[in-house]
Amino acid sequence: MRVILVMTAALIVLGDAQVMANPSALHKQTTAAADFDSDGEVGFADFLMFAGVFGQPGTGDNAKFDLDGSGTIDFGDFLKFVTAFGQPGTSNYLDSYELMDEEYGTVVSVVVDGAARVIDTNSLPDHATGAFPNDGNPNTISAQTLRYEFPTEPTFTGNATFAQAPGVAVNGVPFEPGTAESVSCGTGENFRIEALQEVYNLGFDFNNAHVQPTGKYHYHGVSKMLVEAYSADEDLVHVGFAADGYLMYYSKSGAYRPSYVLSTTARGGTNCAASGPNNTSFDLAGTSPDGTYTSDWQYSERVGDLDQCNGTTIDGRYVYIITDGYPYISRCLKGEFTVTGPGGGSPPGGGSPPGGGPPPGGGPPPGGGPPPGGGPPLGMGGVMERGVAFNGVRFDAPAPTQAILRAYTLAPFDDAGGHINLHAGYHYHAATGATTKINQSDNHAAMIGYALDGFGIYEHLDSSENELTDETVMNEIIINVDPNLFLTNGLVTPITTETRTLSNGKQASCYKIITKNIPTDHQMGPWCPINISDDASAGGIWLENGEVHDVDGAFVENMADFYNDDTWKMYDANGNIYITDTQEECEAAANPNVGPEYQNFCVECLPSYVTDLTYTYYIPVTPQALTPVSFGSALDDCRGHYDETRGYHYHIAAAGSNSFLGCFKGAYANYSSPANAGSDTTSQRSPPFSCA
């Protein structure tokens, strides 16, 4: 009873203290920090906890009671506590806390341990969301198992370093402002599509959020529901933690203006196509920047209050401000940080701020291919196939390796650069020298197949391991397709001719080539090693950052280190690797929408699953160039050039690039289609892909 009387007296004497108090602009200390038991109210239970440590040092477990930061729990802290007594309280989101919301399934644990803030989250928000799947987003929200570790004592560098995932909201939902969608043009331009725009439907809900193929819900802009949930009386609302340790805020008054303006330079680009299902060709040349694409924006330090990373210094502390205008959420960070998660990290060269730097994921792979996540590259109008090897197997578009990794799966290629999915059958993403080739008598790189426009495809290097040799070109020569170069045992029926309409609108005689899509000149597989003790002969290869990596046991064992992400562990206590071993498991795991039950699986789809799948290709007998071709040794934007022996032809990119050709220079017929979808389809889109 004595304690109660003392407390009551203090409230009477200091009754006006609540009016006089001036909380920090950055910390909700008076109403949040004083809710010691996190029951939603600063009440008598909190006072008892405070009284029990009064007069002690404000260190260790007692640090949360040191409200004024003086180092001692004293009368100054008592005054602050009195100002908060009786008010609604919340957790102090600067210290350790837990969030659990049964209605929405939210589970978040944040532990501050010395110099580290460790965030474990299932990425389910503590507020309502829009409907998923929807017309623009085919994915379903699902609980994740995510861990982030950010410093509590940031180190400011002043350098703007690109960050694909700059931070995490206080409710455990990641901030990921960039997108994987892009527009590529036949003239070489590539535009990253912004999330918050009105041209392309990316399926965002009223929280400026949507769902990744893995089921991960994430913010691309400010969520008003997030702001409302964590708002207090102050203008600045603490909404998240940046990966470099600095805090992320939202200004309810809009007091902090971003420093980006729309470019005044008209866009270029003709014969453009967006990645994804809508690949209708269009032109961007001469159009005005309006914010649809990231490159529409330019940083101008004179127009706003924030730096290029949407940061500023308030009360002597550097912070990031989430804004209603571009860049919405910081695309770069000014402090030291460690990137976690597949596909993360700075782009080559240390990264750059938004409005001119590489797109998320590091940009297009070498050789002119599309950005990670798939989609057609320059000037291919949605064509997924690049050409056909002499054994009848297709050279495919770049594998969406980032989508595969984001699902925490691995879909290796065999040593020939190929693997299987249930829609496309066996296909190549790299050429490693395993297929039939036609050696050239003049030391030129060997021929390995034909592109869909009829021009020849040649290896990356010549017989002397050089890319190109200088040649003098005098006369233009057109080389017809030679059907006799195809292996007969790879064909379903003999090659015939048929008149088809090409992509330039003209009719032409084409070879009709129906293949089994199964190589007869080399073995398929293996793909996944069985145990982490296995050597390279037990597995295939993986293409990453321009390099070819053996998928042996050691590679699988060390994936957590390779991708700097402890979520990776694709094996059990005995070292046995988790592998899909049925057709049903292959179909379930080889999908960006894979559920958590197939995360950390090595995806291995076997030839027996696609025995009845055949492909029909129509390749012009005589290639028809759409644009002027290059003469001499230098490769053009499609990786082609001209010489007097072979005419115009392509040279594939290096195996590790995950790309064959940058685009087509010639007109092509209706491209290949699986027999089970109709071999004579006129669809301008290949069958849907699972993981590759």
XYZ file of C-alpha atoms in Angstrom:
692
model
C 0.000 0.000 0.000
C 2.885 2.358 0.762
C 4.148 2.010 -2.806
C 0.721 2.889 -4.133
C 0.561 6.024 -1.956
C 4.009 7.126 -3.116
C 3.053 6.625 -6.715
C -0.229 8.477 -6.303
C 1.489 11.398 -4.606
C 4.033 11.604 -7.379
C 1.270 11.760 -9.964
C -0.445 14.568 -8.045
C 2.715 16.619 -7.686
C 3.822 16.060 -11.288
C 0.420 16.068 -12.870
C 1.433 18.655 -15.464
C 4.579 16.819 -16.457
C 2.813 15.106 -19.333
C 2.170 18.484 -20.905
C 5.714 19.658 -20.352
C 7.416 16.547 -21.657
C 9.165 16.787 -25.049
C 9.655 13.259 -26.452
C 12.471 12.651 -28.902
C 11.573 13.176 -32.535
C 12.940 9.760 -33.350
C 11.958 7.524 -30.437
C 8.569 6.826 -28.923
C 10.159 6.589 -25.519
C 7.482 8.053 -23.271
C 4.631 5.825 -24.362
C 6.405 2.876 -25.909
C 9.498 2.243 -23.844
C 7.637 2.624 -20.551
C 5.343 -0.301 -21.418
C 7.824 -2.693 -19.859
C 5.508 -5.707 -19.821
C 4.239 -5.032 -23.392
C 0.608 -5.406 -22.370
C -0.485 -2.381 -24.388
C -0.716 0.044 -21.453
C 1.707 1.843 -19.150
C 0.180 0.732 -15.866
C 0.825 -0.269 -12.305
C 2.570 -3.499 -13.266
C 5.097 -1.434 -15.185
C 5.571 0.802 -12.145
C 6.322 -2.180 -9.938
C 8.951 -3.354 -12.414
C 10.437 0.138 -12.521
C 10.447 0.505 -8.721
C 12.262 -2.790 -8.367
C 15.343 -1.514 -10.217
C 15.233 2.164 -9.181
C 18.707 3.432 -8.276
C 20.520 0.683 -10.169
C 22.786 1.090 -13.233
C 20.885 1.185 -16.510
C 22.916 -1.568 -18.158
C 22.309 -5.129 -19.284
C 18.783 -6.341 -18.579
C 18.059 -3.050 -16.835
C 18.819 -0.921 -19.877
C 15.157 -0.697 -20.888
C 14.343 1.105 -17.623
C 16.912 3.844 -18.311
C 14.412 6.008 -20.199
C 16.604 9.104 -20.402
C 19.779 7.248 -21.350
C 21.783 8.640 -18.453
C 23.246 5.271 -17.474
C 21.431 5.170 -14.149
C 17.803 4.480 -13.341
C 17.085 7.616 -11.363
C 14.641 10.468 -10.845
C 14.959 11.620 -14.469
C 13.685 8.250 -15.599
C 10.923 8.433 -13.016
C 9.732 11.748 -14.446
C 9.579 10.235 -17.916
C 7.715 7.243 -16.587
C 5.167 9.485 -14.881
C 4.456 11.303 -18.139
C 3.607 7.972 -19.764
C 1.643 6.441 -16.895
C -1.928 5.595 -17.846
C -1.338 6.041 -21.559
C -1.610 3.312 -24.189
C 1.732 1.704 -24.706
C 3.412 -0.561 -27.203
C 6.616 -2.503 -27.315
C 9.836 -0.596 -27.607
C 10.820 -1.567 -31.128
C 14.385 -0.462 -30.523
C 14.919 -3.299 -28.097
C 14.037 -6.978 -28.248
C 10.374 -7.744 -28.856
C 7.960 -10.326 -30.174
C 4.850 -9.940 -32.308
C 2.140 -12.551 -32.641
C -1.180 -11.915 -34.312
C -3.550 -14.863 -34.474
C -5.901 -13.105 -36.907
C -3.241 -12.642 -39.573
C -0.777 -15.336 -38.543
C 2.052 -12.902 -37.816
C 5.030 -14.342 -35.957
C 8.044 -12.074 -35.447
C 10.900 -12.293 -32.975
C 13.498 -9.532 -32.741
C 16.429 -10.091 -30.429
C 18.932 -7.337 -29.737
C 22.134 -9.011 -28.631
C 25.017 -6.620 -28.271
C 25.990 -5.321 -31.688
C 23.429 -7.393 -33.598
C 19.686 -7.184 -34.152
C 18.422 -10.621 -35.236
C 15.003 -10.695 -36.873
C 13.171 -13.998 -37.304
C 9.943 -13.587 -39.224
C 7.360 -15.513 -41.200
C 6.775 -12.386 -43.336
C 3.030 -12.377 -42.667
C 1.870 -8.810 -41.901
C -0.132 -7.840 -38.851
C -2.777 -6.151 -40.966
C -5.189 -6.913 -43.772
C -3.920 -7.568 -47.293
C -5.433 -7.597 -50.727
C -6.566 -10.751 -52.496
C -3.852 -13.057 -53.820
C -3.639 -14.515 -56.398
C -5.033 -11.708 -58.542
C -4.964 -10.641 -62.194
C -1.485 -9.167 -61.933
C 0.045 -11.531 -59.387
C -0.539 -15.303 -59.621
C 1.091 -16.093 -56.281
C -0.376 -17.082 -52.931
C 0.774 -15.636 -49.615
C 2.427 -18.209 -47.434
C 4.422 -18.179 -44.218
C 8.181 -17.948 -44.656
C 11.157 -18.820 -42.508
C 13.356 -15.745 -42.763
C 16.205 -14.498 -40.636
C 17.928 -11.143 -40.892
C 20.881 -9.925 -38.863
C 21.501 -6.182 -38.858
C 24.013 -4.193 -36.806
C 22.752 -2.120 -33.886
C 25.722 0.210 -34.163
C 25.816 1.285 -37.823
C 29.005 2.296 -39.593
C 28.437 5.210 -41.948
C 30.502 5.087 -45.164
C 28.874 7.854 -47.165
C 28.938 5.615 -50.247
C 25.617 4.849 -51.918
C 25.662 1.056 -52.287
C 22.873 -0.678 -54.147
C 20.583 -2.795 -51.957
C 17.962 -5.052 -53.495
C 16.390 -5.694 -50.074
C 17.218 -2.539 -48.064
C 15.428 -3.460 -44.863
C 12.627 -5.053 -42.886
C 9.522 -3.446 -41.390
C 8.979 -3.605 -37.620
C 6.249 -6.182 -38.301
C 8.736 -8.479 -40.075
C 7.645 -7.811 -43.665
C 10.626 -7.129 -45.981
C 11.030 -3.902 -47.942
C 11.936 -4.706 -51.567
C 11.221 -1.642 -53.729
C 12.615 -2.875 -57.053
C 10.995 -5.311 -59.481
C 12.125 -8.153 -61.741
C 9.932 -7.016 -64.635
C 11.500 -5.189 -67.555
C 11.040 -4.064 -71.127
C 13.657 -4.933 -73.749
C 13.840 -3.391 -77.206
C 15.210 -4.704 -80.440
C 17.404 -1.614 -80.725
C 19.230 -2.499 -77.508
C 17.405 -0.513 -74.819
C 16.371 -2.169 -71.564
C 13.944 -0.531 -69.131
C 13.286 -1.740 -65.589
C 9.559 -1.452 -64.796
C 8.753 0.424 -61.596
C 6.468 -1.166 -59.052
C 4.234 1.854 -58.432
C 3.060 2.871 -61.894
C -0.173 2.662 -63.888
C 0.887 1.003 -67.147
C 1.680 -2.564 -66.092
C -0.464 -4.544 -63.682
C 1.884 -6.179 -61.175
C -0.885 -7.127 -58.798
C -0.209 -4.772 -55.876
C -2.687 -4.440 -53.039
C -3.654 -1.342 -51.026
C -0.445 -1.745 -48.983
C 1.758 -1.234 -52.062
C 2.730 -4.852 -51.625
C 2.425 -8.129 -53.466
C 3.693 -11.704 -53.323
C 6.824 -13.335 -54.714
C 6.625 -16.756 -56.370
C 7.906 -18.201 -53.098
C 4.831 -16.850 -51.297
C 6.743 -14.035 -49.578
C 4.652 -10.919 -49.011
C 6.774 -7.734 -49.299
C 6.398 -3.964 -49.502
C 7.363 -1.922 -52.576
C 6.190 1.338 -51.056
C 4.696 2.714 -47.891
C 1.828 0.824 -46.294
C -0.617 3.196 -44.636
C -1.829 0.332 -42.452
C 1.743 -0.233 -41.258
C 2.103 3.470 -40.463
C -1.196 3.579 -38.587
C -0.357 0.500 -36.539
C 2.927 1.911 -35.247
C 2.108 5.609 -35.163
C 2.209 7.732 -32.014
C 1.871 11.469 -31.542
C 5.132 12.286 -33.286
C 5.295 13.100 -36.982
C 8.004 10.534 -37.606
C 6.862 6.938 -37.328
C 9.470 4.249 -36.820
C 8.490 1.661 -39.444
C 11.567 -0.484 -39.995
C 15.223 -1.393 -39.808
C 17.660 -0.938 -42.681
C 20.193 -3.644 -43.464
C 23.065 -1.356 -42.473
C 21.548 -0.810 -39.004
C 20.082 2.639 -39.467
C 16.396 3.106 -38.732
C 13.641 3.666 -41.266
C 10.877 6.227 -40.688
C 7.816 7.648 -42.367
C 6.809 11.289 -42.008
C 3.045 11.641 -41.621
C 3.240 15.294 -42.670
C 5.462 14.631 -45.680
C 8.037 16.996 -44.203
C 10.936 15.296 -45.976
C 10.978 15.515 -49.759
C 12.850 13.015 -51.940
C 15.432 14.453 -54.330
C 14.405 12.778 -57.572
C 12.894 14.405 -60.647
C 11.662 13.044 -63.953
C 14.162 13.101 -66.788
C 13.518 15.526 -69.626
C 15.183 13.260 -72.202
C 12.815 11.289 -74.417
C 13.114 7.512 -74.310
C 14.574 5.477 -77.174
C 13.735 1.996 -78.340
C 11.746 0.233 -81.043
C 10.406 -3.317 -81.273
C 10.055 -3.483 -77.502
C 8.462 -6.222 -75.427
C 7.738 -6.553 -71.715
C 8.781 -9.604 -69.783
C 5.956 -11.761 -68.578
C 2.869 -12.988 -70.390
C 2.072 -9.785 -72.282
C 4.737 -9.616 -74.940
C 2.944 -7.461 -77.512
C 5.538 -5.530 -79.480
C 5.540 -1.747 -79.060
C 7.866 1.227 -79.461
C 9.154 3.582 -76.770
C 11.197 5.875 -79.022
C 10.235 9.501 -78.479
C 8.022 8.906 -75.435
C 8.382 11.097 -72.366
C 9.530 9.788 -68.969
C 6.553 9.605 -66.609
C 7.796 7.301 -63.839
C 6.802 4.018 -65.447
C 10.447 2.916 -65.620
C 13.272 3.321 -63.127
C 15.395 5.127 -65.715
C 12.709 7.839 -65.921
C 14.023 9.233 -62.643
C 17.137 11.291 -61.989
C 18.675 12.351 -58.697
C 18.921 16.103 -58.134
C 20.218 17.194 -54.733
C 18.747 20.669 -55.209
C 15.080 19.702 -55.208
C 14.577 17.765 -51.992
C 15.586 17.208 -48.385
C 16.920 13.671 -48.730
C 20.058 12.220 -50.272
C 20.143 9.696 -53.138
C 19.381 6.885 -50.673
C 16.387 8.756 -49.222
C 18.375 9.403 -46.068
C 19.050 12.409 -43.879
C 20.416 13.331 -40.453
C 17.935 14.182 -37.674
C 18.992 14.999 -34.125
C 22.511 13.903 -35.022
C 21.374 10.480 -36.261
C 21.357 9.298 -39.856
C 18.005 7.729 -40.821
C 16.129 6.656 -43.932
C 12.749 8.156 -44.774
C 10.125 6.173 -46.678
C 8.278 8.610 -48.905
C 5.130 8.744 -50.995
C 7.190 9.740 -54.032
C 10.058 8.050 -55.853
C 12.206 6.246 -54.750
C 9.528 5.430 -52.102
C 11.891 3.103 -50.248
C 15.636 3.484 -50.366
C 17.298 1.603 -53.232
C 20.782 2.062 -51.738
C 22.364 2.285 -48.295
C 25.008 4.596 -46.858
C 26.280 2.274 -44.135
C 28.162 -1.002 -44.104
C 25.913 -4.014 -44.557
C 26.007 -7.696 -45.343
C 23.574 -8.971 -47.925
C 21.709 -12.184 -47.204
C 19.468 -14.236 -49.444
C 19.951 -15.572 -52.972
C 20.224 -13.025 -55.698
C 21.111 -10.263 -53.321
C 24.116 -8.046 -53.129
C 25.569 -5.139 -54.884
C 25.802 -5.121 -58.638
C 29.208 -5.243 -60.291
C 31.344 -2.257 -59.449
C 29.930 -1.754 -55.997
C 26.459 -0.759 -56.948
C 24.850 2.565 -57.640
C 21.889 4.568 -56.449
C 18.494 4.410 -58.099
C 17.762 6.251 -61.272
C 20.662 5.065 -63.313
C 22.271 2.065 -61.715
C 21.887 -1.589 -62.535
C 18.525 -3.219 -61.894
C 17.917 -5.481 -58.947
C 19.695 -8.766 -59.267
C 22.715 -7.291 -61.022
C 21.213 -6.560 -64.400
C 21.258 -8.600 -67.587
C 23.753 -11.414 -67.813
C 26.672 -11.146 -70.184
C 25.829 -11.720 -73.775
C 22.735 -9.624 -73.975
C 20.275 -11.909 -72.249
C 17.298 -10.826 -70.226
C 17.354 -9.845 -66.597
C 17.161 -12.569 -63.988
C 13.781 -14.172 -63.743
C 13.393 -14.997 -67.403
C 11.569 -13.246 -70.182
C 12.620 -12.602 -73.748
C 15.796 -10.649 -74.479
C 16.250 -7.944 -77.043
C 14.208 -8.161 -80.209
C 12.877 -11.685 -79.762
C 9.229 -10.804 -79.331
C 8.590 -13.389 -76.647
C 10.473 -16.269 -78.267
C 11.926 -18.558 -75.618
C 13.900 -20.798 -77.965
C 17.118 -19.495 -79.448
C 17.816 -22.291 -81.868
C 18.304 -26.004 -82.384
C 21.407 -28.128 -81.886
C 22.230 -30.698 -84.555
C 20.990 -33.398 -82.180
C 17.515 -31.829 -82.230
C 17.595 -30.311 -78.737
C 16.662 -26.663 -78.309
C 18.959 -23.883 -77.210
C 16.798 -22.056 -74.710
C 16.399 -18.622 -73.211
C 18.398 -17.868 -70.057
C 17.256 -19.939 -67.110
C 15.477 -17.853 -64.420
C 18.159 -18.720 -61.911
C 17.194 -15.951 -59.501
C 13.603 -17.207 -59.302
C 14.911 -20.715 -58.681
C 17.186 -19.525 -55.893
C 14.537 -17.313 -54.300
C 12.480 -20.482 -53.847
C 15.459 -22.027 -52.056
C 15.725 -24.743 -54.644
C 18.469 -25.721 -57.044
C 17.824 -27.003 -60.560
C 21.285 -27.987 -61.843
C 22.186 -28.526 -65.475
C 24.065 -31.624 -66.545
C 27.609 -31.394 -67.869
C 26.208 -30.680 -71.351
C 24.385 -27.594 -70.005
C 20.909 -29.119 -70.147
C 18.123 -30.146 -67.822
C 14.479 -31.155 -67.960
C 11.198 -29.592 -67.077
C 7.852 -31.161 -67.718
C 6.733 -28.530 -70.238
C 9.816 -28.156 -72.397
C 11.465 -31.506 -71.966
C 15.235 -31.594 -72.180
C 16.814 -28.275 -73.261
C 20.123 -26.411 -73.050
C 20.991 -23.258 -71.118
C 24.681 -23.505 -71.926
C 26.886 -25.134 -74.554
C 29.840 -26.971 -73.057
C 31.113 -28.795 -76.141
C 29.151 -32.007 -75.553
C 26.914 -31.785 -78.624
C 27.695 -32.610 -82.247
C 29.734 -29.878 -83.890
C 31.005 -29.082 -87.373
C 34.660 -28.083 -87.182
C 35.842 -25.355 -89.544
C 38.953 -25.763 -91.681
C 40.097 -22.151 -91.117
C 40.392 -22.320 -87.296
C 37.031 -20.602 -86.907
C 34.812 -21.647 -84.001
C 32.902 -24.870 -84.666
C 29.275 -24.785 -85.778
C 26.818 -26.319 -83.269
C 23.350 -25.612 -84.700
C 20.968 -23.114 -86.256
C 19.133 -20.136 -84.806
C 15.388 -19.955 -85.470
C 16.013 -17.302 -88.137
C 18.218 -19.717 -90.116
C 21.587 -18.162 -89.366
C 24.236 -20.545 -88.080
C 25.224 -20.788 -84.432
C 28.888 -21.255 -83.604
C 30.825 -21.896 -80.443
C 32.160 -19.129 -78.273
C 35.842 -19.816 -78.979
C 37.771 -20.973 -82.022
C 40.147 -23.942 -82.036
C 42.887 -21.714 -80.583
C 40.685 -20.665 -77.656
C 40.193 -17.182 -79.096
C 36.847 -15.461 -79.457
C 37.350 -13.941 -82.913
C 39.983 -13.329 -85.541
C 40.067 -10.253 -87.697
C 38.932 -10.835 -91.270
C 38.618 -8.758 -94.405
C 35.076 -8.875 -95.772
C 34.487 -8.025 -99.414
C 31.215 -9.626 -100.508
C 27.940 -10.428 -98.793
C 27.023 -14.113 -98.955
C 23.773 -15.759 -97.863
C 24.224 -19.301 -96.584
C 21.182 -21.547 -96.724
C 20.313 -23.944 -93.935
C 21.733 -27.414 -94.527
C 19.187 -29.987 -93.245
C 21.698 -32.803 -93.684
C 23.639 -31.536 -90.662
C 20.914 -32.700 -88.289
C 21.327 -36.160 -86.795
C 18.662 -38.462 -88.217
C 18.334 -40.479 -85.013
C 17.227 -37.287 -83.245
C 14.323 -36.753 -85.678
C 10.795 -38.074 -85.389
C 10.259 -37.922 -89.158
C 12.458 -36.862 -92.084
C 12.819 -33.112 -92.563
C 10.350 -31.595 -95.034
C 9.652 -28.101 -96.367
C 6.572 -26.000 -95.772
C 5.612 -22.415 -96.578
C 5.219 -20.319 -93.427
C 4.669 -16.668 -92.602
C 7.751 -15.165 -90.984
C 7.937 -12.552 -88.244
C 8.479 -9.853 -90.918
C 5.087 -10.696 -92.443
C 6.569 -12.364 -95.523
C 5.991 -15.939 -96.591
C 8.971 -18.196 -97.049
C 9.902 -21.813 -97.535
C 10.878 -23.325 -94.194
C 12.290 -26.620 -93.079
C 9.861 -28.453 -90.826
C 11.968 -30.242 -88.259
C 10.259 -32.524 -85.736
C 12.605 -33.715 -83.027
C 12.471 -36.016 -80.038
C 14.169 -33.288 -78.013
C 16.398 -35.999 -76.529
C 20.126 -35.954 -77.312
C 21.475 -39.014 -79.032
C 25.080 -37.837 -79.068
C 25.603 -37.647 -75.301
C 24.066 -38.894 -72.067
C 21.678 -36.786 -70.026
C 22.408 -36.168 -66.370
C 23.368 -36.572 -63.670
C 22.068 -33.409 -62.080
C 21.937 -33.729 -58.297
C 24.604 -35.458 -56.205
C 23.276 -37.882 -53.623
C 25.494 -37.042 -50.658
C 27.719 -34.122 -49.678
C 30.689 -36.493 -49.961
C 30.088 -37.008 -53.713
C 32.572 -35.684 -56.249
C 31.807 -33.773 -59.455
C 30.995 -36.934 -61.417
C 27.832 -37.413 -59.338
C 26.275 -34.050 -60.208
C 25.937 -31.463 -62.922
C 26.809 -27.787 -63.142
C 25.398 -24.420 -62.050
C 25.812 -21.069 -63.797
C 26.477 -18.116 -61.529
C 28.047 -14.699 -62.204
C 29.488 -15.786 -65.533
C 31.144 -18.896 -64.133
C 30.417 -22.607 -64.383
C 30.393 -24.360 -60.997
C 30.455 -28.117 -60.457
C 27.434 -29.189 -58.433
C 29.239 -31.728 -56.321
C 28.651 -32.571 -52.690
C 30.921 -29.781 -51.508
C 28.945 -27.208 -53.522
C 25.689 -28.294 -51.890
C 27.287 -28.452 -48.450
C 28.611 -24.905 -48.746
C 25.608 -23.176 -50.349
C 24.959 -21.199 -47.162
C 28.422 -19.682 -47.451
C 28.237 -19.360 -51.238
C 25.043 -17.300 -51.036
C 25.702 -15.843 -47.589
C 22.375 -17.144 -46.358
C 21.989 -19.648 -43.512
C 18.598 -20.727 -44.837
C 20.413 -22.977 -47.288
C 20.827 -26.528 -45.979
C 19.941 -29.069 -48.644
C 20.980 -32.194 -46.757
C 20.199 -34.177 -43.601
C 22.353 -35.129 -40.617
C 23.900 -37.996 -42.602
C 24.843 -35.740 -45.488
C 22.133 -37.130 -47.762
C 20.888 -34.472 -50.150
C 17.166 -33.779 -50.475
C 16.283 -34.626 -54.102
C 12.967 -34.818 -55.928
C 12.611 -38.501 -56.804
C 9.175 -38.699 -58.441
C 7.448 -36.922 -61.303
C 4.980 -35.419 -58.847
C 7.780 -34.031 -56.717
C 9.530 -32.678 -59.802
C 6.391 -30.829 -60.847
C 5.779 -29.497 -57.358
C 9.343 -28.367 -56.644
C 10.192 -27.022 -60.105
C 7.908 -24.089 -59.536
C 8.637 -20.580 -58.235
C 5.451 -20.950 -56.170
C 6.969 -23.909 -54.350
C 5.780 -24.347 -50.802
C 8.071 -24.594 -47.792
C 7.913 -28.401 -47.946
C 10.161 -28.295 -51.054
C 12.528 -25.543 -50.032
C 16.119 -26.746 -49.872
C 15.492 -29.430 -52.476
C 17.679 -30.237 -55.436
C 15.256 -30.483 -58.352
C 15.955 -33.415 -60.647
C 13.422 -34.161 -63.376
C 14.204 -37.373 -65.225
C 14.005 -38.193 -68.959
C 11.382 -40.862 -68.240
C 8.943 -38.085 -67.341
C 8.901 -36.594 -70.874
C 9.252 -39.592 -73.197
C 6.286 -38.592 -75.362
C 7.227 -34.941 -75.817
C 8.348 -33.858 -79.291
C 9.005 -30.456 -80.806
C 8.367 -28.967 -84.222
C 10.635 -26.224 -85.541
C 10.178 -24.140 -88.681
C 13.451 -22.620 -89.847
C 13.675 -20.520 -93.054
C 15.562 -22.306 -95.823
C 17.149 -18.979 -96.740
C 17.720 -16.544 -93.865
C 16.159 -13.095 -94.266
C 17.950 -10.310 -92.384
C 15.658 -7.821 -90.647
C 18.336 -5.207 -90.065
C 21.761 -4.571 -91.566
C 24.262 -7.108 -90.315
C 27.735 -6.384 -89.040
C 30.777 -6.852 -91.280
C 34.125 -7.772 -89.802
C 35.268 -9.310 -86.545
C 33.287 -7.348 -83.972
C 30.121 -8.940 -82.658
C 26.927 -6.916 -82.852
C 24.232 -6.649 -80.192
C 22.873 -10.089 -81.115
C 26.319 -11.698 -80.850
C 26.570 -12.011 -84.625
C 28.946 -10.937 -87.371
C 29.710 -11.637 -90.993
C 32.458 -13.397 -92.879
C 32.768 -14.588 -96.488
C 32.825 -18.277 -95.621
C 29.811 -18.538 -93.320
C 27.907 -15.371 -94.154
C 26.179 -13.773 -91.202
C 26.236 -16.052 -88.143
C 26.114 -16.022 -84.359
C 28.674 -16.855 -81.707
C 27.230 -18.063 -78.423
C 28.144 -16.406 -75.162
C 30.445 -18.143 -72.687
C 28.842 -21.108 -70.933
C 28.740 -19.417 -67.548
C 26.739 -16.483 -68.883
C 23.433 -18.389 -68.959
C 22.778 -16.957 -72.413
C 23.187 -17.997 -76.048
C 22.150 -15.057 -78.253
C 21.224 -11.479 -77.500
C 18.518 -11.255 -80.178
C 17.660 -12.322 -83.723
C 18.863 -10.426 -86.785
C 16.696 -12.445 -89.140
C 12.991 -13.167 -89.580
C 11.736 -16.348 -87.975
C 8.672 -18.517 -88.469
C 6.216 -19.603 -85.809
C 8.603 -21.084 -83.379
C 8.726 -24.464 -81.830
C 5.957 -25.995 -79.832
C 5.534 -29.259 -77.989
C 3.539 -31.893 -79.737
C 1.099 -32.174 -76.873
C 0.217 -28.515 -77.381
C -0.172 -28.851 -81.151
C 2.851 -28.916 -83.398
C 1.445 -26.359 -85.792
C 0.418 -23.826 -83.192
C 0.394 -20.213 -84.243
C 0.749 -18.967 -80.724
C 3.456 -16.394 -80.254
C 4.386 -17.791 -76.871
C 6.117 -20.935 -75.783
C 4.496 -23.170 -73.184
C 4.653 -21.947 -69.598
C 7.760 -22.855 -67.706
C 8.124 -24.195 -64.268
C 11.568 -23.361 -62.988
C 13.570 -23.119 -66.190
